[in-house]
mmCIF file of C-alpha atoms and ligand atoms in Angstrom:
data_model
loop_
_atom_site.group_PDB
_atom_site.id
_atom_site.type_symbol
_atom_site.label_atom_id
_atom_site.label_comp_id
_atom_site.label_asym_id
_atom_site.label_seq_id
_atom_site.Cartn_x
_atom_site.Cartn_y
_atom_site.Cartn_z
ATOM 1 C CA UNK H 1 91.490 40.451 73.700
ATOM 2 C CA UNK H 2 92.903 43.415 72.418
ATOM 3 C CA UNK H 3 91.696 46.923 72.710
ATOM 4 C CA UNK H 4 89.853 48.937 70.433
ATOM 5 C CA UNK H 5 92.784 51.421 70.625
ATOM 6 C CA UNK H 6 95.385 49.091 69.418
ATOM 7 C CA UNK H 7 92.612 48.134 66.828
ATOM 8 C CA UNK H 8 92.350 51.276 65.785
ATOM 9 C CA UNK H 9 96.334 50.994 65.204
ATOM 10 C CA UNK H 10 96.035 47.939 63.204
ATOM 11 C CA UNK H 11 93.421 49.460 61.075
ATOM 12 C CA UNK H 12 95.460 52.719 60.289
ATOM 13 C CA UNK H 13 98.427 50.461 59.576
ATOM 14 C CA UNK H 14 96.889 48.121 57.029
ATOM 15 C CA UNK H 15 94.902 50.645 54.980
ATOM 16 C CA UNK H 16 98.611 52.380 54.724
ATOM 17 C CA UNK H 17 100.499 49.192 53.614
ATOM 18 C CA UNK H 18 97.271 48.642 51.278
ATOM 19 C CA UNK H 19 96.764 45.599 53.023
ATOM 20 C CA UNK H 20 92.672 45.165 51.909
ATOM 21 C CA UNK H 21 92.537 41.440 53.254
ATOM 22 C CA UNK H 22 93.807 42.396 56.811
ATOM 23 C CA UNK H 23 91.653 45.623 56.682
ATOM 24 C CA UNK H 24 88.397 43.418 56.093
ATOM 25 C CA UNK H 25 89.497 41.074 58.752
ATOM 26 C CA UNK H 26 89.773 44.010 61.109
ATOM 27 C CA UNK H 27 86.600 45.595 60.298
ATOM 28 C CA UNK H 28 84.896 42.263 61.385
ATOM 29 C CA UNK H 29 86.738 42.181 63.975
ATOM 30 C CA UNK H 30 85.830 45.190 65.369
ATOM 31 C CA UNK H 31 82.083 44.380 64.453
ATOM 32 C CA UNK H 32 82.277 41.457 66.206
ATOM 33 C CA UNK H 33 83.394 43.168 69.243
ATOM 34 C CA UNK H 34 80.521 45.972 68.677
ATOM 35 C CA UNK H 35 83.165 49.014 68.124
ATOM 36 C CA UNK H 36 81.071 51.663 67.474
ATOM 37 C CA UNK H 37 81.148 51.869 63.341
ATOM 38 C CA UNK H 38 81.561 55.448 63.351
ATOM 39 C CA UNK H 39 84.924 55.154 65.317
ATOM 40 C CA UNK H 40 86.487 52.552 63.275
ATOM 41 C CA UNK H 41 85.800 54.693 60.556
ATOM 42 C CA UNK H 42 87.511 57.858 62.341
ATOM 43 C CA UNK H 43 89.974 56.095 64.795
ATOM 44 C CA UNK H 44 90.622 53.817 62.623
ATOM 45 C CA UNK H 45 91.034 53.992 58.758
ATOM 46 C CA UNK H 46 90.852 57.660 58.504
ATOM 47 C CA UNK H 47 93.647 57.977 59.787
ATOM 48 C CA UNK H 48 95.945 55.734 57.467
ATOM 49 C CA UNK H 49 94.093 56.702 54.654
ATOM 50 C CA UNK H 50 95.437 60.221 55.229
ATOM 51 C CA UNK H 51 98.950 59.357 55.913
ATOM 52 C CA UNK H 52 98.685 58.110 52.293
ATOM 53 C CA UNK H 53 97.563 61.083 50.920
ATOM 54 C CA UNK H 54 100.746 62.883 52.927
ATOM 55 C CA UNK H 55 102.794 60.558 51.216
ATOM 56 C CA UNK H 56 101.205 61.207 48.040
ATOM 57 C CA UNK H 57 101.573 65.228 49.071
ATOM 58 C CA UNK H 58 105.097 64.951 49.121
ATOM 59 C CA UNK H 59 105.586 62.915 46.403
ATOM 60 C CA UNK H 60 106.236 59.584 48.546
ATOM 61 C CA UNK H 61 103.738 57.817 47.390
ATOM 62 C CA UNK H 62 102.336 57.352 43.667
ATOM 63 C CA UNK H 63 98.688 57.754 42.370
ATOM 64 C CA UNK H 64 98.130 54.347 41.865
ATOM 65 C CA UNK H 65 99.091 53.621 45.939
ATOM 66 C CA UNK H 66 96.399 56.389 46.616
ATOM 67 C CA UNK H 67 93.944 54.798 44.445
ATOM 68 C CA UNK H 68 94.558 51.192 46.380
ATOM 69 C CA UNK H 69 94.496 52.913 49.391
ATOM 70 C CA UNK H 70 90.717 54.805 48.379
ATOM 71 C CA UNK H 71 89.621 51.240 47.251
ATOM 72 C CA UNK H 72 90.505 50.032 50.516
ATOM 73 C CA UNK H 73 88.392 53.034 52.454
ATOM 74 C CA UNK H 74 85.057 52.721 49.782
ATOM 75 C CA UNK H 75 84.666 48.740 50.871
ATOM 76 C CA UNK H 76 85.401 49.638 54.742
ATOM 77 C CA UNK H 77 82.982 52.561 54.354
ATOM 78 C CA UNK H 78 80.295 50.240 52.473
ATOM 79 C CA UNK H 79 80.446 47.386 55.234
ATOM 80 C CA UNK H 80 80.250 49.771 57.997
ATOM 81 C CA UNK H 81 77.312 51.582 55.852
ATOM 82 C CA UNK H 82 75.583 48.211 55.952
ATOM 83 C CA UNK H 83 76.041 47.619 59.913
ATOM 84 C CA UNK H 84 74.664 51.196 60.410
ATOM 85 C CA UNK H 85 71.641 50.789 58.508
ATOM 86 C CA UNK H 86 71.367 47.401 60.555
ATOM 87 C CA UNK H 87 71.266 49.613 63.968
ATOM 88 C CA UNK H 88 69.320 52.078 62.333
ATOM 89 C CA UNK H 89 67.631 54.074 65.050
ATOM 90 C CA UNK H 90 64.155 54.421 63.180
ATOM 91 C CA UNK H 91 64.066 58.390 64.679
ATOM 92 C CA UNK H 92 61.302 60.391 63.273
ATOM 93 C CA UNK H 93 61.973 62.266 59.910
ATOM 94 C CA UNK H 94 64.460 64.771 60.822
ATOM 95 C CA UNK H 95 64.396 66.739 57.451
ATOM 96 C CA UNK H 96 65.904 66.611 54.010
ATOM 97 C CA UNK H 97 69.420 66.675 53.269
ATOM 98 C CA UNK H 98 70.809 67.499 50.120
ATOM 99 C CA UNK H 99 74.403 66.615 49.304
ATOM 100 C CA UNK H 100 77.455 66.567 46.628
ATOM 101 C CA UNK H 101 80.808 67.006 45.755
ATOM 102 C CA UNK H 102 81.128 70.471 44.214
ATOM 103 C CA UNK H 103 82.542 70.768 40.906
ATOM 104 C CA UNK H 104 85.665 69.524 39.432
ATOM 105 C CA UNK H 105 86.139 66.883 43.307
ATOM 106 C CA UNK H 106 85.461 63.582 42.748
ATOM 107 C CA UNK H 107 86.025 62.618 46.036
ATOM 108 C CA UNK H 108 83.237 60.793 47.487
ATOM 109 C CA UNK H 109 84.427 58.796 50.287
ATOM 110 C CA UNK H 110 83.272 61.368 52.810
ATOM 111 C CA UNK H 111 80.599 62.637 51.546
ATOM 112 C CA UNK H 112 78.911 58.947 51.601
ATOM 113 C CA UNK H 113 79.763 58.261 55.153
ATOM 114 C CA UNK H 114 78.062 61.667 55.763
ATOM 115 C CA UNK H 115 75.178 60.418 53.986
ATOM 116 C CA UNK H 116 75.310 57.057 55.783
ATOM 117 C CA UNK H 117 75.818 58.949 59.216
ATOM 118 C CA UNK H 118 72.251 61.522 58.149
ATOM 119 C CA UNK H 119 70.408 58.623 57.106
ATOM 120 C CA UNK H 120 70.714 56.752 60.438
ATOM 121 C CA UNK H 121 69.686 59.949 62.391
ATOM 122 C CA UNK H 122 66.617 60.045 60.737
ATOM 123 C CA UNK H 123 67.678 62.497 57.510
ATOM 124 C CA UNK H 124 66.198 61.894 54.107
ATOM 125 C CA UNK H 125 69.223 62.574 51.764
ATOM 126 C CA UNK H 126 69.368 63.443 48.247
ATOM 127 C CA UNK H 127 73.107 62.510 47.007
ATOM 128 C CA UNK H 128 74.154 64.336 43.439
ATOM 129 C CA UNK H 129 76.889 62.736 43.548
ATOM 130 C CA UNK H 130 80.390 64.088 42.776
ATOM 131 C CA UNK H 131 82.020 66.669 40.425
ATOM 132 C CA UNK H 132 78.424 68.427 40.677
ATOM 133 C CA UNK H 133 78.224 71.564 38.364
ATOM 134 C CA UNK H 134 76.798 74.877 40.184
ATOM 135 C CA UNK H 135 73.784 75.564 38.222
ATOM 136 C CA UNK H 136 72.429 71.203 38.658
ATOM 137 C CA UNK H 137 72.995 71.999 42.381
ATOM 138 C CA UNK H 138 70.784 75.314 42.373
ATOM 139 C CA UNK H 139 68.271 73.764 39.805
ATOM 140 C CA UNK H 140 68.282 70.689 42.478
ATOM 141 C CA UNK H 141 67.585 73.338 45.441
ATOM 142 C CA UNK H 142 64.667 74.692 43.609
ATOM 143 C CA UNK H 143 62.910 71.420 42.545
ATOM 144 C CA UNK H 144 63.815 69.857 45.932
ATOM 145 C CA UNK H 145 63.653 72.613 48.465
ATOM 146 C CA UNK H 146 65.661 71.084 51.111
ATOM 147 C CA UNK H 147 66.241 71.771 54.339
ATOM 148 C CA UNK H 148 69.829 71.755 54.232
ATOM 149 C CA UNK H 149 72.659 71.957 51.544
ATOM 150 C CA UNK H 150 75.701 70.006 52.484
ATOM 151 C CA UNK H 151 78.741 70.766 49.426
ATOM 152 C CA UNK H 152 81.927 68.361 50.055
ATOM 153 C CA UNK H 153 85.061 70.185 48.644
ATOM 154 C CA UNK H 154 88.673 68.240 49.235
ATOM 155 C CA UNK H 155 90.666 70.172 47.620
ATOM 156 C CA UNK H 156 92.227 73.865 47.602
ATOM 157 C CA UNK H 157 91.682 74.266 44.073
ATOM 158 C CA UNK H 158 87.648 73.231 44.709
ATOM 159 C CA UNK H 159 86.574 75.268 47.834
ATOM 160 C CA UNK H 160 86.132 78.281 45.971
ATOM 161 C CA UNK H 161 83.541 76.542 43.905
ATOM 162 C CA UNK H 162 81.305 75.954 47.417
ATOM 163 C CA UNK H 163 81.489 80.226 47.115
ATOM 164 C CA UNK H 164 80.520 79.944 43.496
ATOM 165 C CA UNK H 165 77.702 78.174 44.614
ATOM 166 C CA UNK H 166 76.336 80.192 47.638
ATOM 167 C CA UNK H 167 76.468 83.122 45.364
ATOM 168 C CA UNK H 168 74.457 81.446 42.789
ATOM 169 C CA UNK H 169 72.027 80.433 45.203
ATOM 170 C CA UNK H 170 72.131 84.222 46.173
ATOM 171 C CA UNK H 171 71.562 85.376 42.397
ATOM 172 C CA UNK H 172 68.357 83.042 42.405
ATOM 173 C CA UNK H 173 66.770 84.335 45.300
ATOM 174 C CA UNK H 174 66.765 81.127 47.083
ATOM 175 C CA UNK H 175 69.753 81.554 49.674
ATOM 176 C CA UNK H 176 67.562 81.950 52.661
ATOM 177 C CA UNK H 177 65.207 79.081 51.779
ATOM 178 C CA UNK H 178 67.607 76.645 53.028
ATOM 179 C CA UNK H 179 70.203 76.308 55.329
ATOM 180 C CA UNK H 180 74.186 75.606 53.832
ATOM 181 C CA UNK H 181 76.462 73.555 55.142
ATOM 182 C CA UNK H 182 80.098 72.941 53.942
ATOM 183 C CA UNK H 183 83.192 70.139 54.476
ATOM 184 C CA UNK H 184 85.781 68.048 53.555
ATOM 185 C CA UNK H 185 89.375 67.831 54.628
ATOM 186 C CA UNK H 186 90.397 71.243 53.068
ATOM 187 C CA UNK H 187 87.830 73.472 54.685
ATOM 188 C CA UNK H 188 88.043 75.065 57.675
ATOM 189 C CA UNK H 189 85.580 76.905 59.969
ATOM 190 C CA UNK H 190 87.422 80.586 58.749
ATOM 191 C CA UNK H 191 86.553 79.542 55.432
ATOM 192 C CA UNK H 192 82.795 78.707 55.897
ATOM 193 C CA UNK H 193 82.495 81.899 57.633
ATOM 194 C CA UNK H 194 84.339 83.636 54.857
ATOM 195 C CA UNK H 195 82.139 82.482 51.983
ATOM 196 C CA UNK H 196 78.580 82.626 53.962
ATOM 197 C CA UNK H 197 78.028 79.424 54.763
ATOM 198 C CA UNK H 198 75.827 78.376 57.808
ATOM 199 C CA UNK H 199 78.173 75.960 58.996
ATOM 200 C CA UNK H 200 81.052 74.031 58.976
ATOM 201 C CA UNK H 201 82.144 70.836 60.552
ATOM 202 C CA UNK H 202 85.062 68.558 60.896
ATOM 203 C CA UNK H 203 84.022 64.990 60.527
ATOM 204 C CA UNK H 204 80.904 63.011 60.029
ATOM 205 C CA UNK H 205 79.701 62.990 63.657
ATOM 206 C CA UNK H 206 80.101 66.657 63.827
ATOM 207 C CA UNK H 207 77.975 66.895 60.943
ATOM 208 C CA UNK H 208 75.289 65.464 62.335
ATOM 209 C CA UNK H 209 75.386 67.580 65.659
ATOM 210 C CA UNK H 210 75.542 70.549 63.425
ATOM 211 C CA UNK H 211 72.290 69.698 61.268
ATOM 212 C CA UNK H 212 70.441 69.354 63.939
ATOM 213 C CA UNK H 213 71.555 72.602 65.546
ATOM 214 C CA UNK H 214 70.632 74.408 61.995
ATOM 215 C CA UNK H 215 66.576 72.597 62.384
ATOM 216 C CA UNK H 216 66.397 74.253 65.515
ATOM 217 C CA UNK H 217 66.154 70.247 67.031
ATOM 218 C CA UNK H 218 68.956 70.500 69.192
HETATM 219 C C1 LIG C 301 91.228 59.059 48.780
HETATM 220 C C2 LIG C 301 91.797 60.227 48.044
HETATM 221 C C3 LIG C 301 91.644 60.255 46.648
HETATM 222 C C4 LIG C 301 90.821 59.220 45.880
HETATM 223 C C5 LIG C 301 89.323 59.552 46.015
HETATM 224 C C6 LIG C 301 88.425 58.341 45.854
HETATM 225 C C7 LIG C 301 87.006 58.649 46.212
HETATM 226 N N1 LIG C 301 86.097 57.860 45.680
HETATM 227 O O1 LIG C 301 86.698 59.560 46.976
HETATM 228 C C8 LIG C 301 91.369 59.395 44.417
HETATM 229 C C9 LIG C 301 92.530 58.436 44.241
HETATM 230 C C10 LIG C 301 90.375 59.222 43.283
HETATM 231 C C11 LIG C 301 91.919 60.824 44.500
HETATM 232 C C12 LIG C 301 92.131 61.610 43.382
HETATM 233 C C13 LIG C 301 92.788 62.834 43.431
HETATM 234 N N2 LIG C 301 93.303 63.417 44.514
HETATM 235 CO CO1 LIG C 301 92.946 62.832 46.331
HETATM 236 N N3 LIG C 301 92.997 62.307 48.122
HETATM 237 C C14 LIG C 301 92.483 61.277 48.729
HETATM 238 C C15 LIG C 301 92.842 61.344 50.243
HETATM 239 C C16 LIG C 301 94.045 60.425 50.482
HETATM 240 C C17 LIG C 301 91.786 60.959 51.240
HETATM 241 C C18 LIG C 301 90.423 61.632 51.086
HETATM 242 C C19 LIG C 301 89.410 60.853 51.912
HETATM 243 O O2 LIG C 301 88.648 60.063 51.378
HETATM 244 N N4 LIG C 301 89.488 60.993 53.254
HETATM 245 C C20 LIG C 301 88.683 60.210 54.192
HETATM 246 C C21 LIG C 301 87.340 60.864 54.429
HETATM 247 C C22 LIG C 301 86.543 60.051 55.447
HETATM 248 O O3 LIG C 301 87.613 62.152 54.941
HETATM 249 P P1 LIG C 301 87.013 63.475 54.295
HETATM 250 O O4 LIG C 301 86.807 63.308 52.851
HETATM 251 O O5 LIG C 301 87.798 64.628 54.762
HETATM 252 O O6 LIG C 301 85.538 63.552 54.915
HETATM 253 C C23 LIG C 301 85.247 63.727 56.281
HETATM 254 C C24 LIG C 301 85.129 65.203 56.696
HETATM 255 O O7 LIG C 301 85.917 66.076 55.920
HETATM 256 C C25 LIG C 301 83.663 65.481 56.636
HETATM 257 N N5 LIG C 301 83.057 65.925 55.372
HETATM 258 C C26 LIG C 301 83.318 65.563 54.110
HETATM 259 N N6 LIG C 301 82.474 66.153 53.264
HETATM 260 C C27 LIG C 301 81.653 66.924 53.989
HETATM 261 C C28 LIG C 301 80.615 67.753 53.606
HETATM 262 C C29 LIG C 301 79.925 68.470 54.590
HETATM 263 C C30 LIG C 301 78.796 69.343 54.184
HETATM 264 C C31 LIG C 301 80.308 68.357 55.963
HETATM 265 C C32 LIG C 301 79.612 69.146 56.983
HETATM 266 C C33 LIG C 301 81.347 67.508 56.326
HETATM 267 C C34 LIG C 301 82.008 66.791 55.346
HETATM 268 O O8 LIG C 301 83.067 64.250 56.997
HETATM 269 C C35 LIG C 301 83.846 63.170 56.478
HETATM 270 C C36 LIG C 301 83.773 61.994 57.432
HETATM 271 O O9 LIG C 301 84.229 62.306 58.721
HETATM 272 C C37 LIG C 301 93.198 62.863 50.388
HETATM 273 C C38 LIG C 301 94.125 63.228 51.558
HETATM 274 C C39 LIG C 301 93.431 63.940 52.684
HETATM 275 N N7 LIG C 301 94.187 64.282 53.685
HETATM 276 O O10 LIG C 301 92.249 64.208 52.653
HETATM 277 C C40 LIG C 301 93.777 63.167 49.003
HETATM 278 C C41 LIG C 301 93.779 64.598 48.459
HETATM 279 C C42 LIG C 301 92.494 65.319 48.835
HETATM 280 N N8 LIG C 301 93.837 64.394 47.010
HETATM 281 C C43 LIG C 301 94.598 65.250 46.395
HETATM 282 C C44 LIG C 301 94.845 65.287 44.995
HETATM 283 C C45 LIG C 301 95.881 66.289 44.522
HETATM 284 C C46 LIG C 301 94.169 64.431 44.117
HETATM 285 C C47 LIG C 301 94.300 64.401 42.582
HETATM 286 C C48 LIG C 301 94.394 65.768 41.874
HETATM 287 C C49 LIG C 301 95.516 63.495 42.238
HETATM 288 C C50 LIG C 301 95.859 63.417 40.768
HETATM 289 N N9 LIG C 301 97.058 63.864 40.461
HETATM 290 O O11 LIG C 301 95.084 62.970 39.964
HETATM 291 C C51 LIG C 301 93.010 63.650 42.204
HETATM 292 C C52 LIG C 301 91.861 64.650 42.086
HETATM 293 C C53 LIG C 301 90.778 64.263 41.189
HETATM 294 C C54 LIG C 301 89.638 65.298 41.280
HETATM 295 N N10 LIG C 301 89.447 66.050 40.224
HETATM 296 O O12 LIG C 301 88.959 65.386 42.292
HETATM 297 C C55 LIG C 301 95.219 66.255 47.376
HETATM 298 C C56 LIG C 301 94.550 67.633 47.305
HETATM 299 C C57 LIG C 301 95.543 68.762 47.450
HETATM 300 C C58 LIG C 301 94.848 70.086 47.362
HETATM 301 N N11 LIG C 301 95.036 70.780 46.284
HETATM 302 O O13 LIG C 301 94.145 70.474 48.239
HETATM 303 C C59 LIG C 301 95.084 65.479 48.746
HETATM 304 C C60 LIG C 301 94.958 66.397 49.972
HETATM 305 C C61 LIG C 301 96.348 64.571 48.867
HETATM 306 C C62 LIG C 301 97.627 65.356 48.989
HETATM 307 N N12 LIG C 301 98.130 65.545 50.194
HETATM 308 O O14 LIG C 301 98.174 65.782 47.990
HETATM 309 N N13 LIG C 301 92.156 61.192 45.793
#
């Protein structure tokens, strides 16, 4: 039997050589041998995934291999979805979670396993999906009134929208109401700090810890 390690090697290595037949097999694999579903996400396909979009960065890969190689990550993160909601925990009702991609991102791949992740600790989430504008996501607040705002920015060109909208949220009166948290793979904690957020984490898991932490339940 091989190790979940070398696994996790196999699975990097197939979403970057687009391979989506071997990267099914391997998720199945790894099911079968109950790796933890957050870890093959993380270990495993995360990783290749973002050696694509290096390659893509420096112009060593095309669009349409970064597209292949998203296609690959949205039917890994949907199976693994489905095995979560399969070992869902059935915790008490943590709070509610609302969540989108700011403005002008359409990436989504993160910001679902997040939502996958919340939902199995017991969060209700509210997705908006992606490319959100700022005043649906303070009209949302307001009609909602969640406990916690999570904005998913990728990009360097889209952060400073997850500013625009704590600002807006300021200009309504409704900033303290709720608790903000921000992500995706070009934030950082400096940044979250910077722009007034309550919080900032790295990856899914981190996410969780952190919500938790913000309800006072941890
Ligand atoms: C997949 C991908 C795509 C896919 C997205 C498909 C989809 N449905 O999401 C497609 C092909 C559509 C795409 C398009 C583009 N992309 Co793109 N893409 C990527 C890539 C390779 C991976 C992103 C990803 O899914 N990662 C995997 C997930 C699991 O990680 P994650 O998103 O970071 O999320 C985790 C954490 O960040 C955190 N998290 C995420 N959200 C949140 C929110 C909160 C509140 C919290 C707490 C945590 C959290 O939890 C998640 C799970 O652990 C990145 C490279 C990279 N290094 O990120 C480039 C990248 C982001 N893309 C890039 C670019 C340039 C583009 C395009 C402009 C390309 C083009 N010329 O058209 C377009 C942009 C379109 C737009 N307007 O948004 C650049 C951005 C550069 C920059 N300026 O910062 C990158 C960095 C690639 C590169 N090196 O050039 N892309």
């Amino acid at each position: 039997m091989v190790s979940a390690e070398q696994l996790f090697d196999e699975m990097a290595d197939a979403i970057e050589w687009l391979d989506d037949e071997k990267s099914m097999e391997l998720v199945e694999q790894a099911i079968s041998e109950e790796i933890d579903a957050v870890d093959i996400i993380e270990k495993g396909f995360t990783r290749g995934l973002k050696i694509v979009g290096d390659k893509f960065g420096t112009g060593e890969a095309f669009l349409t291999e970064l597209v292949a190689a998203a296609n690959i990550m949205e039917d890994v993160s949907e199976r693994l979805s489905r095995e979560l909601a399969v070992s869902d925990k059935r915790v008490e009702k943590k709070g509610v979670f609302l969540v989108g991609t700011v403005a002008g991102d359409v990436h989504t791949i993160g910001k679902n396993i997040l939502k996958s992740l919340l939902e199995v600790n017991g969060f209700e989430v509210i997705d908006l999906g992606e490319d959100v504008p700022t005043k649906t996501i303070v009209e949302k607040v307001k009609e909602i009134k969640p406990d916690i705002l999570g904005l998913s920015a990728l990009m360097t060109t889209t952060i400073t929208e997850q500013k625009n909208v704590i600002k807006a949220l300021e200009e309504a009166g409704i900033r303290d109401s709720l608790k903000v948290m921000v992500g995706g793979a070009a934030v950082t904690e400096k940044w979250s700090g910077d722009i007034g957020a309550d919080g900032y984490a790295e990856n899914a898991s981190d996410a969780i810890q952190l919500a938790l932490q913000l309800l006072g339940g941890n």
